[in-house]
Amino acid sequence: MTNDNQIYFEDVELGDEIGPLEKVASDQGVIDFCTLWGNPIPNRFTSEEEAAKAKLSGPIVPGVMSMSLMAQLITDWAGPAALKDLDVVFRQPVPHNKPLIMTGTINDSRQEDGENIIQCDVLMTGTEGERYIIGTALVSLPSRS
Amino acid sequence: MALELEYDRSLYGKEHEAGPFEVTEDMIISFNQSISQAGPCYNNKDAAVEAGYRGIIAPPTLCTLFVRRVQLPDINLKFGKTRFHGGQRVQAKAPIVAGDSISASSHLKEVYAKTGRSGTMVFIVWETTFTNQLGEVVADVQESYAARE
């Protein structure tokens, strides 16, 4: 399952950066996500009033949606089935309609159970450097050999 | 001195099941649209089959949609006034493909306290294992909820 743009295990080095990938979670995107998720609308993710009740400054992006945006940093880079493990901490609420910048830094590479594994720190920030999400990803890459 | 946490420890070892959930092409494509997920294997059956899959594959985090469909009991934690979603982990074990039927089984993994600059927080971690109709584990998801003083 490789293609011309495929990244190989031998191509990456410790310290290499992944991304940046920029995404925006629009109001409509959050509504669509909540609908699919089965979270009744309005809720704190879609409504100013409901967000205020939850003592938030405005509607926020659900954690599961933010994580799904974050996963794209890896799948866009390494392929659709390359992401093995994504472990994130939600540091602060993620806002709607603002650029969300995702980056990764490779900090380990190893062979594990016959797979070529890359480990990287991943980060979602705002344009002012707000750290929304931090985490770690494990990625399986094919070998050239 | 370690914080003595008070909660319902009898929940350890109990599995809470839900599903099966049908994963359709429409569901995957709607999920992709909501998060602007591109990629031929996620959106085009021919491309996915050519790449060796049984059909359109779901992005690795799609299974998180189903986690809250498992009815989880209150652990009756006697700590904190505010709770929030603190973190999440997805371990993808095998692709989830359109047409799959996946079942969920959740259990209480751990409850622990952590003290930092902003005080003490208690984390409640639930783990959900998703299995497809072939009996293959496709993903493990851990959701962590934090309680703050």
Short mmCIF file of C-alpha atoms in Angstrom, two decimals:
data_model
loop_
_atom_site.label_atom_id
_atom_site.label_comp_id
_atom_site.label_asym_id
_atom_site.label_seq_id
_atom_site.Cartn_x
_atom_site.Cartn_y
_atom_site.Cartn_z
CA MET A 1 0.00 0.00 0.00
CA THR A 2 2.49 2.57 -1.12
CA ASN A 3 2.40 5.48 -3.56
CA ASP A 4 4.78 7.97 -5.13
CA ASN A 5 4.61 10.29 -2.12
CA GLN A 6 5.16 7.52 0.40
CA ILE A 7 7.47 8.30 3.30
CA TYR A 8 9.75 5.41 4.20
CA PHE A 9 11.28 4.49 7.52
CA GLU A 10 14.77 5.13 6.14
CA ASP A 11 13.78 8.66 5.06
CA VAL A 12 13.18 10.03 8.54
CA GLU A 13 15.59 11.15 11.22
CA LEU A 14 15.22 12.14 14.83
CA GLY A 15 14.29 15.80 15.06
CA ASP A 16 12.54 15.87 11.68
CA GLU A 17 9.38 17.92 11.70
CA ILE A 18 5.96 16.91 10.41
CA GLY A 19 3.62 19.58 9.09
CA PRO A 20 2.56 22.21 9.79
CA LEU A 21 -1.00 21.36 8.88
CA GLU A 22 -3.54 24.14 9.29
CA LYS A 23 -7.24 23.46 9.79
CA VAL A 24 -10.28 25.44 10.86
CA ALA A 25 -13.22 23.90 12.71
CA SER A 26 -16.17 25.86 11.32
CA ASP A 27 -19.48 26.32 13.12
CA GLN A 28 -21.15 24.09 10.54
CA GLY A 29 -18.40 21.47 10.78
CA VAL A 30 -18.95 21.27 14.56
CA ILE A 31 -22.73 21.00 14.11
CA ASP A 32 -22.26 18.23 11.54
CA PHE A 33 -19.81 16.42 13.80
CA CYS A 34 -22.14 16.65 16.82
CA THR A 35 -25.04 15.36 14.73
CA LEU A 36 -23.02 12.35 13.63
CA TRP A 37 -21.75 11.85 17.17
CA GLY A 38 -25.31 11.81 18.50
CA ASN A 39 -24.82 14.77 20.81
CA PRO A 40 -28.16 16.63 20.96
CA ILE A 41 -28.04 20.19 19.60
CA PRO A 42 -27.88 22.85 20.98
CA ASN A 43 -25.02 22.05 23.31
CA ARG A 44 -21.87 23.76 24.60
CA PHE A 45 -20.14 22.93 21.32
CA THR A 46 -22.70 24.68 19.13
CA SER A 47 -24.46 27.36 21.18
CA GLU A 48 -23.30 30.58 22.89
CA GLU A 49 -25.98 30.16 25.57
CA GLU A 50 -25.10 26.55 26.37
CA ALA A 51 -21.40 27.42 26.39
CA ALA A 52 -22.07 30.27 28.85
CA LYS A 53 -23.94 27.85 31.12
CA ALA A 54 -20.80 25.70 31.13
CA LYS A 55 -18.75 28.84 32.00
CA LEU A 56 -17.03 28.87 28.63
CA SER A 57 -16.32 32.06 26.72
CA GLY A 58 -17.95 30.60 23.60
CA PRO A 59 -18.76 27.30 21.88
CA ILE A 60 -15.78 25.00 21.71
CA VAL A 61 -14.66 22.19 19.44
CA PRO A 62 -15.35 18.75 20.98
CA GLY A 63 -12.23 16.93 22.11
CA VAL A 64 -12.99 13.96 19.89
CA MET A 65 -13.27 16.29 16.88
CA SER A 66 -10.03 18.11 17.75
CA MET A 67 -8.31 14.77 17.99
CA SER A 68 -9.67 13.79 14.58
CA LEU A 69 -8.20 16.98 13.12
CA MET A 70 -4.91 16.17 14.81
CA ALA A 71 -4.83 12.64 13.38
CA GLN A 72 -4.78 14.14 9.89
CA LEU A 73 -1.34 15.56 10.54
CA ILE A 74 -0.10 11.98 10.63
CA THR A 75 -2.33 10.35 8.00
CA ASP A 76 -1.67 13.13 5.46
CA TRP A 77 2.06 12.61 5.99
CA ALA A 78 2.40 8.86 6.34
CA GLY A 79 -0.70 7.29 4.77
CA PRO A 80 -4.24 6.33 5.71
CA ALA A 81 -3.44 3.32 7.90
CA ALA A 82 -0.08 4.46 9.29
CA LEU A 83 -1.28 5.90 12.59
CA LYS A 84 -1.00 3.24 15.30
CA ASP A 85 -1.42 5.24 18.47
CA LEU A 86 -2.42 8.81 19.20
CA ASP A 87 -2.44 9.90 22.83
CA VAL A 88 -3.43 13.50 23.52
CA VAL A 89 -4.05 15.85 26.43
CA PHE A 90 -6.54 18.66 26.01
CA ARG A 91 -4.76 21.67 27.51
CA GLN A 92 -7.35 24.35 26.83
CA PRO A 93 -10.63 24.75 24.94
CA VAL A 94 -10.28 24.73 21.14
CA PRO A 95 -12.20 27.59 19.48
CA HIS A 96 -14.34 27.56 16.34
CA ASN A 97 -13.42 29.49 13.19
CA LYS A 98 -9.77 30.10 14.06
CA PRO A 99 -6.68 28.61 12.46
CA LEU A 100 -5.51 25.48 14.28
CA ILE A 101 -1.91 24.67 13.50
CA MET A 102 -0.69 21.14 13.94
CA THR A 103 2.93 20.08 14.00
CA GLY A 104 4.95 17.04 14.96
CA THR A 105 8.56 16.31 15.86
CA ILE A 106 10.09 12.86 15.52
CA ASN A 107 11.78 11.81 18.74
CA ASP A 108 12.35 8.08 18.33
CA SER A 109 12.46 5.36 15.71
CA ARG A 110 12.59 1.66 16.37
CA GLN A 111 11.55 -1.75 15.14
CA GLU A 112 8.83 -3.33 17.21
CA ASP A 113 7.03 -6.62 16.54
CA GLY A 114 8.28 -6.57 12.96
CA GLU A 115 7.06 -3.03 12.30
CA ASN A 116 9.07 0.13 11.68
CA ILE A 117 7.79 2.54 14.30
CA ILE A 118 8.29 6.29 14.45
CA GLN A 119 7.39 8.11 17.64
CA CYS A 120 6.65 11.82 17.57
CA ASP A 121 5.46 14.62 19.79
CA VAL A 122 2.42 16.33 18.33
CA LEU A 123 1.03 19.74 19.08
CA MET A 124 -2.00 21.83 18.16
CA THR A 125 -1.55 25.56 18.63
CA GLY A 126 -3.32 28.80 17.74
CA THR A 127 -1.79 31.65 15.79
CA GLU A 128 -0.79 33.40 19.04
CA GLY A 129 1.01 30.29 20.26
CA GLU A 130 -1.87 29.02 22.41
CA ARG A 131 -1.18 25.35 23.16
CA TYR A 132 -4.52 23.64 22.75
CA ILE A 133 -3.48 19.99 22.55
CA ILE A 134 -0.25 18.15 23.20
CA GLY A 135 0.42 14.49 22.67
CA THR A 136 2.37 11.61 21.28
CA ALA A 137 1.86 9.56 18.14
CA LEU A 138 3.22 6.21 17.03
CA VAL A 139 3.40 5.73 13.28
CA SER A 140 4.19 2.63 11.27
CA LEU A 141 6.21 3.23 8.11
CA PRO A 142 7.19 0.83 5.33
CA SER A 143 10.83 0.06 4.66
CA ARG A 144 12.58 0.61 1.34
CA SER A 145 14.17 -2.82 1.64
CA MET B 1 0.67 12.38 51.86
CA ALA B 2 -1.19 10.46 49.17
CA LEU B 3 -4.77 11.51 48.58
CA GLU B 4 -7.22 8.80 49.66
CA LEU B 5 -9.72 8.66 46.80
CA GLU B 6 -13.28 7.70 47.52
CA TYR B 7 -15.20 6.11 44.62
CA ASP B 8 -16.96 2.91 43.66
CA ARG B 9 -14.12 0.41 43.30
CA SER B 10 -16.55 -2.43 42.67
CA LEU B 11 -16.69 -1.20 39.05
CA TYR B 12 -13.23 -2.59 38.33
CA GLY B 13 -13.40 -5.75 36.26
CA LYS B 14 -16.89 -5.08 34.92
CA GLU B 15 -17.42 -4.75 31.18
CA HIS B 16 -20.12 -2.49 29.76
CA GLU B 17 -21.09 -3.41 26.23
CA ALA B 18 -22.84 -1.66 23.36
CA GLY B 19 -23.45 -2.15 19.68
CA PRO B 20 -22.98 -3.52 17.18
CA PHE B 21 -22.72 -0.26 15.28
CA GLU B 22 -22.96 -0.33 11.51
CA VAL B 23 -20.24 1.66 9.78
CA THR B 24 -21.59 2.84 6.45
CA GLU B 25 -20.00 4.68 3.55
CA ASP B 26 -22.34 7.59 4.25
CA MET B 27 -21.19 7.74 7.86
CA ILE B 28 -17.52 7.77 6.88
CA ILE B 29 -18.06 10.43 4.21
CA SER B 30 -20.10 12.62 6.61
CA PHE B 31 -17.36 12.25 9.21
CA ASN B 32 -14.76 13.23 6.60
CA GLN B 33 -16.77 16.28 5.56
CA SER B 34 -17.13 17.53 9.12
CA ILE B 35 -13.37 17.46 9.68
CA SER B 36 -12.31 18.21 6.07
CA GLN B 37 -10.62 14.83 5.80
CA ALA B 38 -9.30 14.29 2.29
CA GLY B 39 -7.56 11.20 0.97
CA PRO B 40 -8.72 8.72 -1.67
CA CYS B 41 -8.85 5.66 0.59
CA TYR B 42 -11.20 7.49 2.94
CA ASN B 43 -13.51 8.82 0.23
CA ASN B 44 -13.38 6.63 -2.88
CA LYS B 45 -14.19 2.94 -2.89
CA ASP B 46 -12.24 2.17 -6.07
CA ALA B 47 -9.13 3.84 -4.71
CA ALA B 48 -9.48 2.01 -1.40
CA VAL B 49 -9.92 -1.37 -3.10
CA GLU B 50 -6.96 -0.66 -5.37
CA ALA B 51 -4.90 0.05 -2.26
CA GLY B 52 -5.84 -3.37 -0.88
CA TYR B 53 -8.75 -2.60 1.45
CA ARG B 54 -12.20 -4.24 1.41
CA GLY B 55 -13.82 -0.82 0.86
CA ILE B 56 -13.61 2.80 1.97
CA ILE B 57 -11.71 2.90 5.23
CA ALA B 58 -12.60 5.08 8.19
CA PRO B 59 -10.15 7.62 9.58
CA PRO B 60 -8.51 6.10 12.68
CA THR B 61 -10.50 8.24 15.13
CA LEU B 62 -13.99 7.48 13.76
CA CYS B 63 -14.56 4.88 16.48
CA THR B 64 -14.46 7.67 19.09
CA LEU B 65 -17.98 8.57 17.89
CA PHE B 66 -19.24 5.35 19.47
CA VAL B 67 -17.53 5.59 22.86
CA ARG B 68 -20.30 7.58 24.49
CA ARG B 69 -22.96 5.20 23.23
CA VAL B 70 -21.77 2.81 25.92
CA GLN B 71 -23.83 3.45 29.05
CA LEU B 72 -21.21 3.95 31.72
CA PRO B 73 -22.08 4.11 35.40
CA ASP B 74 -21.18 7.00 37.70
CA ILE B 75 -18.15 6.00 39.75
CA ASN B 76 -19.38 8.23 42.61
CA LEU B 77 -16.07 9.98 43.00
CA LYS B 78 -16.06 12.17 46.09
CA PHE B 79 -13.75 14.83 44.76
CA GLY B 80 -13.98 18.12 42.92
CA LYS B 81 -16.72 20.36 41.63
CA THR B 82 -15.66 20.64 37.98
CA ARG B 83 -15.17 17.84 35.48
CA PHE B 84 -13.85 18.02 31.96
CA HIS B 85 -12.53 15.84 29.17
CA GLY B 86 -8.84 15.72 29.98
CA GLY B 87 -7.43 13.53 27.27
CA GLN B 88 -7.95 10.71 24.85
CA ARG B 89 -5.94 7.90 23.33
CA VAL B 90 -6.73 5.88 20.23
CA GLN B 91 -4.75 2.77 19.43
CA ALA B 92 -5.62 1.63 15.93
CA LYS B 93 -5.25 -2.13 15.54
CA ALA B 94 -6.82 -2.74 12.13
CA PRO B 95 -8.65 -0.62 9.55
CA ILE B 96 -12.39 -0.06 10.04
CA VAL B 97 -14.02 -0.51 6.64
CA ALA B 98 -17.41 0.61 5.31
CA GLY B 99 -19.81 -2.25 5.85
CA ASP B 100 -18.20 -3.30 9.13
CA SER B 101 -20.27 -3.89 12.21
CA ILE B 102 -18.34 -3.03 15.36
CA SER B 103 -19.09 -3.73 18.98
CA ALA B 104 -17.81 -1.83 21.99
CA SER B 105 -16.82 -3.08 25.42
CA SER B 106 -15.76 -0.57 28.09
CA HIS B 107 -14.27 -0.91 31.54
CA LEU B 108 -12.90 1.35 34.21
CA LYS B 109 -9.15 1.31 33.69
CA GLU B 110 -7.85 3.52 36.49
CA VAL B 111 -8.55 6.44 38.77
CA TYR B 112 -5.59 8.46 39.99
CA ALA B 113 -4.69 11.84 41.44
CA LYS B 114 -2.04 14.21 40.17
CA THR B 115 -0.88 17.42 41.82
CA GLY B 116 0.56 20.27 39.79
CA ARG B 117 0.88 24.04 39.95
CA SER B 118 -2.87 24.52 39.73
CA GLY B 119 -3.63 22.06 42.53
CA THR B 120 -4.78 18.48 42.61
CA MET B 121 -6.80 16.84 39.87
CA VAL B 122 -8.24 13.35 39.77
CA PHE B 123 -8.33 11.47 36.48
CA ILE B 124 -10.92 8.82 35.66
CA VAL B 125 -9.87 6.64 32.73
CA TRP B 126 -12.29 4.39 30.82
CA GLU B 127 -11.00 2.00 28.18
CA THR B 128 -13.15 0.79 25.29
CA THR B 129 -12.21 -2.04 22.96
CA PHE B 130 -13.86 -2.16 19.53
CA THR B 131 -14.21 -5.49 17.72
CA ASN B 132 -15.49 -6.02 14.18
CA GLN B 133 -17.84 -8.69 12.85
CA LEU B 134 -14.85 -10.95 12.14
CA GLY B 135 -13.89 -10.94 15.80
CA GLU B 136 -10.88 -8.75 15.06
CA VAL B 137 -10.01 -5.98 17.53
CA VAL B 138 -9.91 -2.80 15.45
CA ALA B 139 -9.19 -0.19 18.13
CA ASP B 140 -8.71 0.54 21.79
CA VAL B 141 -9.80 3.97 23.00
CA GLN B 142 -9.01 5.48 26.38
CA GLU B 143 -10.95 8.51 27.53
CA SER B 144 -9.72 10.47 30.51
CA TYR B 145 -11.99 12.75 32.51
CA ALA B 146 -10.46 15.14 35.01
CA ALA B 147 -12.06 16.35 38.23
CA ARG B 148 -10.72 19.56 39.69
CA GLU B 149 -11.08 20.91 43.22
#
